[in-house]
Short mmCIF file of C-alpha atoms and ligand atoms in Angstrom, two decimals:
data_model
loop_
_atom_site.label_atom_id
_atom_site.label_comp_id
_atom_site.label_asym_id
_atom_site.label_seq_id
_atom_site.Cartn_x
_atom_site.Cartn_y
_atom_site.Cartn_z
CA MET X 17 20.08 45.27 20.54
CA ARG X 18 17.50 42.68 19.45
CA LEU X 19 16.88 39.46 21.30
CA TYR X 20 15.24 36.19 20.37
CA SER X 21 13.74 33.36 22.40
CA THR X 22 15.77 30.15 22.54
CA LYS X 23 12.52 28.19 22.18
CA THR X 24 11.02 30.08 19.24
CA PRO X 25 13.72 31.96 17.33
CA SER X 26 11.10 33.98 15.43
CA LEU X 27 9.89 35.44 18.75
CA LYS X 28 11.88 38.70 19.07
CA ALA X 29 12.10 41.45 21.66
CA THR X 30 13.74 44.81 22.15
CA LEU X 31 16.16 45.24 25.03
CA GLU X 32 13.51 47.14 27.01
CA GLU X 33 10.95 44.37 26.56
CA ALA X 34 13.44 41.67 27.50
CA VAL X 35 14.55 43.54 30.62
CA PHE X 36 11.04 44.08 31.99
CA ARG X 37 9.68 40.67 30.99
CA SER X 38 12.75 38.67 32.09
CA LEU X 39 11.36 35.61 30.26
CA PRO X 40 9.86 35.40 26.77
CA PRO X 41 6.16 34.40 26.71
CA ASP X 42 7.08 30.87 25.52
CA ASN X 43 9.30 30.36 28.61
CA GLY X 44 12.52 30.18 26.61
CA LEU X 45 15.48 32.45 27.38
CA TYR X 46 16.37 35.71 25.68
CA MET X 47 19.59 35.62 23.64
CA PRO X 48 21.15 38.42 21.59
CA GLU X 49 20.29 38.02 17.92
CA VAL X 50 23.72 39.29 16.88
CA ILE X 51 26.84 39.34 19.03
CA PRO X 52 28.96 42.29 17.88
CA GLN X 53 32.75 42.35 18.16
CA VAL X 54 34.70 44.84 20.23
CA SER X 55 37.26 46.79 18.22
CA ALA X 56 40.88 45.72 17.89
CA ALA X 57 41.92 49.18 19.10
CA PHE X 58 39.97 48.65 22.32
CA LEU X 59 41.74 45.35 23.06
CA GLN X 60 45.11 46.90 22.19
CA GLN X 61 44.88 49.59 24.83
CA ILE X 62 42.54 47.90 27.29
CA GLU X 63 45.18 47.75 30.04
CA GLN X 64 45.09 51.55 30.25
CA LEU X 65 41.35 51.68 30.92
CA THR X 66 39.47 51.73 34.22
CA PHE X 67 36.78 49.17 34.99
CA ASN X 68 34.05 51.66 34.12
CA GLU X 69 35.72 52.63 30.85
CA ILE X 70 35.84 48.94 29.91
CA ALA X 71 32.20 48.48 30.99
CA PHE X 72 31.20 51.50 28.90
CA GLU X 73 32.95 50.24 25.77
CA VAL X 74 31.53 46.71 26.03
CA SER X 75 27.98 47.98 26.80
CA LYS X 76 28.10 50.46 23.96
CA THR X 77 29.16 47.71 21.53
CA LEU X 78 26.47 45.32 22.73
CA LEU X 79 23.53 47.67 23.24
CA GLY X 80 24.00 49.45 19.92
CA ASP X 81 21.55 52.27 19.22
CA ASP X 82 19.04 51.42 21.96
CA ILE X 83 20.54 53.88 24.41
CA SER X 84 22.56 57.02 23.72
CA GLN X 85 26.24 56.91 24.60
CA ALA X 86 25.79 59.58 27.23
CA ASP X 87 23.08 57.48 28.88
CA VAL X 88 25.17 54.29 28.69
CA ARG X 89 27.91 56.17 30.52
CA LYS X 90 25.44 57.28 33.19
CA ILE X 91 24.13 53.73 33.67
CA VAL X 92 27.66 52.38 34.08
CA GLU X 93 28.62 55.12 36.56
CA GLN X 94 25.44 54.56 38.56
CA ALA X 95 25.96 50.78 38.66
CA PHE X 96 29.64 50.37 39.49
CA ASP X 97 31.27 52.24 42.33
CA PHE X 98 33.36 49.20 43.23
CA GLU X 99 36.24 47.35 41.59
CA ALA X 100 37.05 43.81 40.46
CA PRO X 101 40.75 43.41 41.30
CA VAL X 102 42.90 40.45 40.27
CA VAL X 103 45.13 39.15 43.07
CA GLN X 104 47.90 36.60 42.63
CA ILE X 105 47.89 33.88 45.31
CA GLU X 106 50.29 31.30 43.85
CA GLU X 107 52.44 30.90 40.77
CA ASN X 108 50.12 30.94 37.71
CA THR X 109 47.10 31.29 39.97
CA HIS X 110 45.20 34.54 40.15
CA VAL X 111 41.92 35.35 41.88
CA LEU X 112 39.41 37.70 40.28
CA GLU X 113 37.74 39.16 43.38
CA LEU X 114 34.10 39.85 42.59
CA PHE X 115 33.01 40.56 46.16
CA HIS X 116 33.78 44.26 46.60
CA GLY X 117 30.22 45.40 45.91
CA PRO X 118 27.53 46.30 48.45
CA SER X 119 26.36 42.73 49.22
CA MET X 120 29.88 41.27 48.90
CA ALA X 121 29.01 38.73 46.21
CA PHE X 122 29.37 38.83 42.44
CA LYS X 123 25.59 39.11 42.02
CA ASP X 124 26.03 42.84 42.77
CA PHE X 125 27.34 43.37 39.23
CA GLY X 126 24.15 42.00 37.70
CA ALA X 127 21.73 43.54 40.17
CA ARG X 128 23.25 47.03 40.08
CA PHE X 129 23.38 47.16 36.30
CA MET X 130 19.82 45.86 35.96
CA ALA X 131 18.58 48.49 38.41
CA ALA X 132 20.34 51.28 36.52
CA LEU X 133 19.04 50.03 33.17
CA MET X 134 15.46 49.70 34.42
CA SER X 135 15.54 53.14 35.98
CA HIS X 136 16.81 54.57 32.67
CA PHE X 137 13.84 53.08 30.79
CA LEU X 138 11.36 54.10 33.52
CA ALA X 139 12.55 57.71 33.53
CA GLN X 140 11.65 57.89 29.85
CA SER X 141 8.18 56.41 30.27
CA GLN X 142 7.38 58.03 33.66
CA GLN X 143 6.16 54.69 34.97
CA GLU X 144 6.54 53.07 38.36
CA ILE X 145 7.21 49.40 38.90
CA GLN X 146 6.97 46.88 41.72
CA ILE X 147 9.67 44.23 41.75
CA LEU X 148 8.85 40.92 43.39
CA VAL X 149 11.71 38.59 44.20
CA ALA X 150 11.95 35.30 46.05
CA THR X 151 15.36 34.49 47.51
CA SER X 152 17.13 31.59 49.16
CA GLY X 153 19.88 33.95 50.37
CA ASP X 154 22.41 35.68 48.14
CA THR X 155 20.21 36.96 45.32
CA GLY X 156 17.92 38.88 47.66
CA GLY X 157 20.81 40.81 49.22
CA ALA X 158 22.20 41.86 45.85
CA VAL X 159 18.76 42.83 44.53
CA ALA X 160 17.88 44.75 47.71
CA GLN X 161 21.15 46.70 47.57
CA GLY X 162 20.95 47.09 43.80
CA PHE X 163 17.50 48.68 43.81
CA PHE X 164 17.77 50.59 47.10
CA ASN X 165 16.72 54.20 46.53
CA VAL X 166 16.31 53.76 42.77
CA PRO X 167 13.54 56.18 41.73
CA GLY X 168 10.36 54.69 40.27
CA ILE X 169 11.00 51.22 41.67
CA SER X 170 9.82 49.50 44.82
CA VAL X 171 11.00 46.05 45.82
CA THR X 172 9.32 43.29 47.80
CA ILE X 173 11.61 40.45 48.83
CA LEU X 174 10.22 37.12 50.03
CA TYR X 175 12.51 34.85 52.01
CA PRO X 176 11.93 31.59 53.90
CA SER X 177 11.84 32.10 57.66
CA GLY X 178 14.81 30.52 59.47
CA LYS X 179 16.44 29.31 56.27
CA VAL X 180 18.87 32.13 55.45
CA SER X 181 22.03 33.01 57.40
CA ASP X 182 22.02 35.87 59.94
CA ILE X 183 24.09 38.10 57.70
CA GLN X 184 21.93 37.32 54.68
CA GLU X 185 18.75 38.08 56.64
CA LYS X 186 20.17 41.42 57.79
CA GLN X 187 21.09 42.28 54.21
CA LEU X 188 17.43 41.87 53.28
CA THR X 189 15.75 43.45 56.27
CA THR X 190 17.75 46.51 57.31
CA LEU X 191 17.57 48.82 54.31
CA GLY X 192 14.03 50.17 54.56
CA GLY X 193 12.99 52.88 52.09
CA ASN X 194 11.75 51.33 48.87
CA VAL X 195 12.78 47.79 49.94
CA ARG X 196 10.30 45.66 51.91
CA ALA X 197 11.08 42.23 53.32
CA LEU X 198 8.51 39.49 53.79
CA GLU X 199 9.45 36.63 56.10
CA VAL X 200 7.45 33.68 54.83
CA ALA X 201 6.52 30.75 57.07
CA GLY X 202 7.59 28.20 54.46
CA THR X 203 10.41 27.14 52.17
CA PHE X 204 12.15 28.88 49.29
CA ASP X 205 9.86 26.97 46.92
CA ASP X 206 6.83 28.43 48.72
CA CYS X 207 8.27 31.94 48.26
CA GLN X 208 8.83 31.30 44.59
CA ALA X 209 5.29 29.94 44.17
CA LEU X 210 3.84 33.10 45.76
CA VAL X 211 5.75 35.30 43.33
CA LYS X 212 4.67 33.20 40.35
CA GLN X 213 1.04 33.35 41.40
CA ALA X 214 1.18 37.13 41.85
CA PHE X 215 2.28 37.51 38.23
CA LEU X 216 -0.74 35.44 37.13
CA ASP X 217 -3.26 37.35 39.27
CA PRO X 218 -5.38 39.68 37.08
CA GLU X 219 -6.22 42.12 39.88
CA LEU X 220 -2.58 42.56 40.89
CA SER X 221 -1.31 42.96 37.35
CA GLN X 222 -3.99 45.54 36.67
CA LYS X 223 -3.18 47.53 39.78
CA PHE X 224 0.64 47.32 39.64
CA ASN X 225 3.34 47.22 37.03
CA LEU X 226 4.92 44.01 38.28
CA ALA X 227 8.42 43.03 37.23
CA SER X 228 10.84 40.30 38.20
CA ALA X 229 14.54 40.51 39.00
CA ASN X 230 15.06 36.94 37.97
CA SER X 231 18.60 35.64 37.58
CA ILE X 232 18.04 34.80 33.93
CA ASN X 233 17.24 38.42 33.07
CA ILE X 234 19.50 39.49 30.20
CA ALA X 235 20.29 42.69 32.13
CA ARG X 236 22.05 40.60 34.75
CA LEU X 237 24.06 38.63 32.21
CA ILE X 238 25.46 41.56 30.21
CA PRO X 239 27.40 43.26 33.07
CA GLN X 240 28.95 39.96 34.14
CA SER X 241 30.88 39.95 30.87
CA PHE X 242 32.65 43.21 31.85
CA TYR X 243 34.83 41.66 34.52
CA TYR X 244 36.20 39.02 32.15
CA PHE X 245 37.48 41.90 30.00
CA SER X 246 38.80 43.62 33.10
CA ALA X 247 40.66 40.47 34.24
CA TYR X 248 42.20 40.19 30.78
CA ALA X 249 43.30 43.82 31.00
CA GLN X 250 44.91 43.30 34.40
CA LEU X 251 46.83 40.22 33.24
CA LYS X 252 47.70 41.35 29.73
CA TYR X 253 51.30 41.95 30.77
CA LEU X 254 51.75 38.16 30.98
CA GLY X 255 51.45 38.00 27.19
CA GLN X 256 49.21 34.93 26.97
CA PRO X 257 45.47 34.27 27.17
CA VAL X 258 44.31 32.89 30.49
CA VAL X 259 42.14 29.99 31.62
CA PHE X 260 39.03 31.08 33.57
CA SER X 261 37.78 28.78 36.32
CA VAL X 262 34.13 29.53 37.15
CA PRO X 263 32.36 28.14 40.26
CA SER X 264 28.91 27.44 38.89
CA GLY X 265 25.29 26.89 39.94
CA ASN X 266 22.83 28.32 37.43
CA PHE X 267 25.66 29.00 34.97
CA GLY X 268 24.93 32.70 34.47
CA ASN X 269 28.51 33.60 35.30
CA LEU X 270 29.99 31.14 32.81
CA SER X 271 27.48 32.20 30.12
CA ALA X 272 28.68 35.79 30.56
CA GLY X 273 32.27 34.63 30.02
CA LEU X 274 31.20 32.94 26.78
CA LEU X 275 29.49 36.16 25.72
CA ALA X 276 32.77 38.05 26.33
CA LYS X 277 34.67 35.51 24.23
CA LYS X 278 32.12 35.74 21.40
CA MET X 279 32.64 39.52 21.47
CA GLY X 280 36.33 38.98 20.79
CA LEU X 281 37.99 38.59 24.19
CA PRO X 282 41.01 36.27 23.94
CA VAL X 283 40.43 33.34 26.34
CA ALA X 284 42.51 30.14 26.45
CA HIS X 285 39.79 27.97 28.01
CA PHE X 286 36.86 27.93 30.44
CA LEU X 287 36.40 25.57 33.37
CA ALA X 288 32.85 24.79 34.53
CA VAL X 289 33.38 23.74 38.13
CA THR X 290 30.64 22.58 40.50
CA ASN X 291 30.08 20.87 43.82
CA ARG X 292 28.29 17.50 43.96
CA ASN X 293 25.49 19.01 41.87
CA HIS X 294 27.38 18.07 38.73
CA VAL X 295 24.87 17.78 35.88
CA VAL X 296 26.92 20.09 33.65
CA PRO X 297 30.35 18.45 34.21
CA SER X 298 28.58 15.13 33.47
CA TYR X 299 27.08 16.59 30.29
CA LEU X 300 30.54 17.77 29.21
CA LYS X 301 31.89 14.29 29.77
CA ASN X 302 29.26 12.18 28.04
CA GLY X 303 27.00 14.52 26.06
CA GLU X 304 23.87 13.77 28.08
CA TYR X 305 22.05 16.41 30.09
CA LEU X 306 20.18 14.82 32.97
CA PRO X 307 18.73 17.32 35.49
CA LYS X 308 18.49 16.01 39.05
CA PRO X 309 17.05 17.23 42.37
CA SER X 310 19.73 19.33 44.07
CA VAL X 311 21.75 18.07 47.04
CA GLU X 312 22.93 20.30 49.91
CA THR X 313 26.61 21.26 50.12
CA ILE X 314 28.75 23.85 51.92
CA SER X 315 28.94 25.88 48.68
CA ASN X 316 25.18 26.27 48.84
CA ALA X 317 24.76 29.09 46.30
CA MET X 318 25.71 26.42 43.74
CA ASP X 319 23.24 23.75 44.90
CA VAL X 320 21.35 23.63 41.62
CA GLY X 321 20.11 20.46 39.95
CA ASN X 322 18.70 21.96 36.76
CA PRO X 323 20.70 25.11 35.91
CA SER X 324 18.49 27.83 34.45
CA ASN X 325 21.17 29.06 32.02
CA PHE X 326 22.05 25.66 30.57
CA VAL X 327 20.15 26.39 27.34
CA ARG X 328 22.03 29.67 26.94
CA LEU X 329 25.35 28.00 27.53
CA THR X 330 24.90 25.44 24.74
CA ARG X 331 23.25 27.98 22.41
CA PHE X 332 26.55 29.88 22.23
CA PHE X 333 27.81 26.74 20.42
CA CYS X 334 24.69 26.13 18.29
CA ASP X 335 23.80 23.33 20.73
CA ASP X 336 26.71 21.22 19.44
CA TRP X 337 28.30 19.20 22.25
CA GLN X 338 31.58 18.71 20.36
CA GLN X 339 31.98 22.47 20.08
CA VAL X 340 31.05 23.07 23.72
CA LYS X 341 33.77 20.64 24.80
CA GLN X 342 36.42 22.51 22.82
CA ASP X 343 35.95 25.64 24.92
CA ILE X 344 34.83 24.27 28.30
CA SER X 345 36.08 21.51 30.58
CA GLY X 346 33.99 20.34 33.54
CA PHE X 347 35.10 19.33 37.04
CA TRP X 348 33.32 18.74 40.31
CA PHE X 349 34.38 18.32 43.93
CA ASP X 350 32.77 17.28 47.21
CA ASP X 351 32.70 19.12 50.54
CA THR X 352 35.72 17.28 51.96
CA GLN X 353 37.88 18.34 49.03
CA THR X 354 36.49 21.89 49.26
CA ARG X 355 37.41 22.19 52.96
CA GLN X 356 40.87 20.76 52.26
CA ALA X 357 41.50 23.34 49.53
CA MET X 358 40.44 26.18 51.84
CA THR X 359 42.81 24.92 54.55
CA GLN X 360 45.72 24.25 52.22
CA VAL X 361 45.62 27.69 50.58
CA PHE X 362 45.18 29.41 53.95
CA ASP X 363 48.10 27.53 55.52
CA ALA X 364 50.39 28.14 52.53
CA THR X 365 49.51 31.75 51.71
CA GLY X 366 47.19 33.20 54.38
CA TYR X 367 44.54 33.82 51.72
CA ILE X 368 40.99 32.92 52.76
CA MET X 369 38.61 31.59 50.12
CA CYS X 370 34.85 31.18 50.49
CA PRO X 371 33.68 27.62 49.77
CA HIS X 372 32.47 28.54 46.24
CA THR X 373 35.83 30.09 45.41
CA ALA X 374 37.58 26.97 46.75
CA VAL X 375 35.63 24.80 44.31
CA ALA X 376 36.94 26.95 41.44
CA TYR X 377 40.46 26.70 42.86
CA LEU X 378 40.28 22.89 42.82
CA GLY X 379 39.10 22.91 39.20
CA LEU X 380 41.97 25.12 38.14
CA LYS X 381 44.58 22.98 39.90
CA GLU X 382 43.27 19.82 38.25
CA TYR X 383 43.21 21.44 34.82
CA GLN X 384 46.75 22.79 35.25
CA THR X 385 47.98 19.30 36.13
CA LEU X 386 46.34 17.88 33.01
CA HIS X 387 47.44 20.73 30.70
CA PRO X 388 50.74 22.18 31.95
CA GLN X 389 51.18 24.18 28.73
CA LYS X 390 48.07 26.33 29.33
CA ASN X 391 48.83 27.20 32.87
CA THR X 392 47.98 30.82 33.60
CA GLY X 393 44.73 30.60 35.50
CA VAL X 394 42.20 33.01 36.93
CA LEU X 395 39.62 31.71 39.33
CA LEU X 396 36.50 33.74 39.91
CA SER X 397 35.92 34.48 43.58
CA THR X 398 32.16 34.86 43.79
CA ALA X 399 31.71 35.86 47.43
CA HIS X 400 33.61 37.26 50.40
CA TYR X 401 34.49 34.50 52.87
CA ALA X 402 32.84 36.34 55.74
CA LYS X 403 29.41 35.63 54.24
CA PHE X 404 30.01 31.98 55.12
CA LEU X 405 31.63 32.39 58.52
CA ASP X 406 30.57 29.08 60.08
CA VAL X 407 31.89 27.01 57.18
CA VAL X 408 35.11 29.00 56.94
CA GLU X 409 35.88 28.92 60.67
CA GLY X 410 35.08 25.21 60.75
CA ALA X 411 37.29 24.38 57.78
CA LEU X 412 40.27 26.50 58.83
CA GLY X 413 40.01 25.62 62.50
CA VAL X 414 40.29 29.31 63.35
CA GLU X 415 37.95 31.16 65.68
CA GLU X 416 36.94 34.76 65.32
CA ILE X 417 37.89 35.41 61.74
CA GLU X 418 37.90 39.07 60.88
CA VAL X 419 34.63 40.30 59.38
CA PRO X 420 34.65 43.41 57.18
CA GLN X 421 33.07 46.42 58.81
CA ARG X 422 30.37 46.53 56.13
CA LEU X 423 29.05 43.14 57.27
CA SER X 424 29.61 43.44 61.02
CA ALA X 425 27.81 46.80 61.06
CA LEU X 426 24.75 45.04 59.66
CA LEU X 427 24.51 42.61 62.54
CA SER X 428 23.77 45.38 65.03
CA LYS X 429 21.02 46.93 62.92
CA PRO X 430 17.41 46.04 63.76
CA LYS X 431 15.64 43.63 61.43
CA VAL X 432 12.44 44.95 59.87
CA ALA X 433 10.31 42.26 58.20
CA THR X 434 6.64 41.45 57.91
CA GLN X 435 5.80 37.87 58.82
CA ILE X 436 3.29 36.21 56.55
CA SER X 437 1.98 32.71 55.93
CA LYS X 438 2.64 30.82 52.73
CA HIS X 439 -0.95 31.36 51.57
CA PHE X 440 -1.44 33.48 48.51
CA ALA X 441 -4.45 35.33 49.96
CA ASP X 442 -2.23 36.79 52.70
CA PHE X 443 0.45 37.84 50.26
CA LYS X 444 -2.10 39.46 47.98
CA ALA X 445 -3.71 41.32 50.85
CA PHE X 446 -0.29 42.61 51.85
CA LEU X 447 0.40 43.92 48.37
CA LEU X 448 -3.01 45.58 48.10
CA GLN X 449 -3.04 47.23 51.50
C1 PLP Q 24 25.04 32.62 42.66
C2 PLP Q 24 26.38 32.19 43.12
C3 PLP Q 24 27.18 31.26 42.39
C4 PLP Q 24 26.70 30.60 41.12
O1 PLP Q 24 26.66 31.48 40.03
P1 PLP Q 24 25.86 31.10 38.70
O2 PLP Q 24 25.94 32.28 37.84
O3 PLP Q 24 24.45 30.79 39.15
O4 PLP Q 24 26.52 29.88 38.12
C5 PLP Q 24 28.46 30.97 42.86
N1 PLP Q 24 28.91 31.51 44.01
C6 PLP Q 24 28.19 32.36 44.74
C7 PLP Q 24 28.76 32.90 46.01
C8 PLP Q 24 26.90 32.74 44.33
O5 PLP Q 24 26.18 33.60 45.08
#
């Protein structure tokens, strides 16, 4: 697999380079040079395959000769010991549940696969790396779980003190082993600035092999295409392509869906659905992309004002707005509508959606009203509702909602974090000690 930079197409990289660098040196994004097609035979019998068999086939097609088939199989087995089931909640409305992984959010797919891929490359070169990651909540948990106990890799997670939920903080601070948590007296932006500065520091880069687990890493995008294939397989009996409704922030998830379609997956249409941070739905409507500062909402993992994957998303269509619009429709909803959707679905069916999932639900319902002929819909459920307990209990008017054992067990574990200031000198001293 060869990749190019969206900014300078002549700037190429191997998969290994792209995975360890995350970003090309010109600050573009890595995109596959060629997008190969899956075989017709694979799509014909896909409903008989397990998730990991599908993941193997798609990876093998995409990665080409970079990694032997036996090793691709190992990477897939190491990454995915959880499923992505499709559950029907209403007529023509199915939920693709992406929250059965260790941190109970869809980011587990990307983080686990990236960890397995990095450890494959490191085993060959006998190197050790230090991953630095700043998190505002969900990413840190997935990365911590993804890299926990992976040989050759140690992880340092920086999070803003007092600004992540209790469950999120416990997901970052209770693993131990090769995962260290730094509680920074500052904001998420301060955490991100510390990480950036570490990468620029000559002494640190000489002493350590620093790497990032950034959300735009191509190794996080690739595995997110697998569950679109899996959803197709699970719904193939319906005999018609489905509409995917994707609750979006940085648009990695939707970009992975486009990758799956480019590889040959039959898809009727994609819905790009956001909260009040609606720069992409606005772009779809009028062709203008105008990044804005983000606003806070109850679906806070999607509070993004300048989505980092926007360039990738349009590149799949050669940056032609007319073509983008043919495959993707945009919708956005506010917090009041989101709470109403959570309540309405719970009252009618007993199914509990997290606020991000509810945004996708609203998008699907609106699209189905506008296009009754293309009405089989799958909405991507990006997190388990229990990760957002306060919002869910508030919206549903229910106290003491059941929390899965995996999350409640965390709350009783002791937090282990090192407190540091937001000054780079302190962070550097910590790394060097
Ligand atoms: C990260 C996240 C999103 C947004 O996904 P993108 O790929 O950034 O668009 C949506 N929901 C949840 C729960 C998330 O953690």
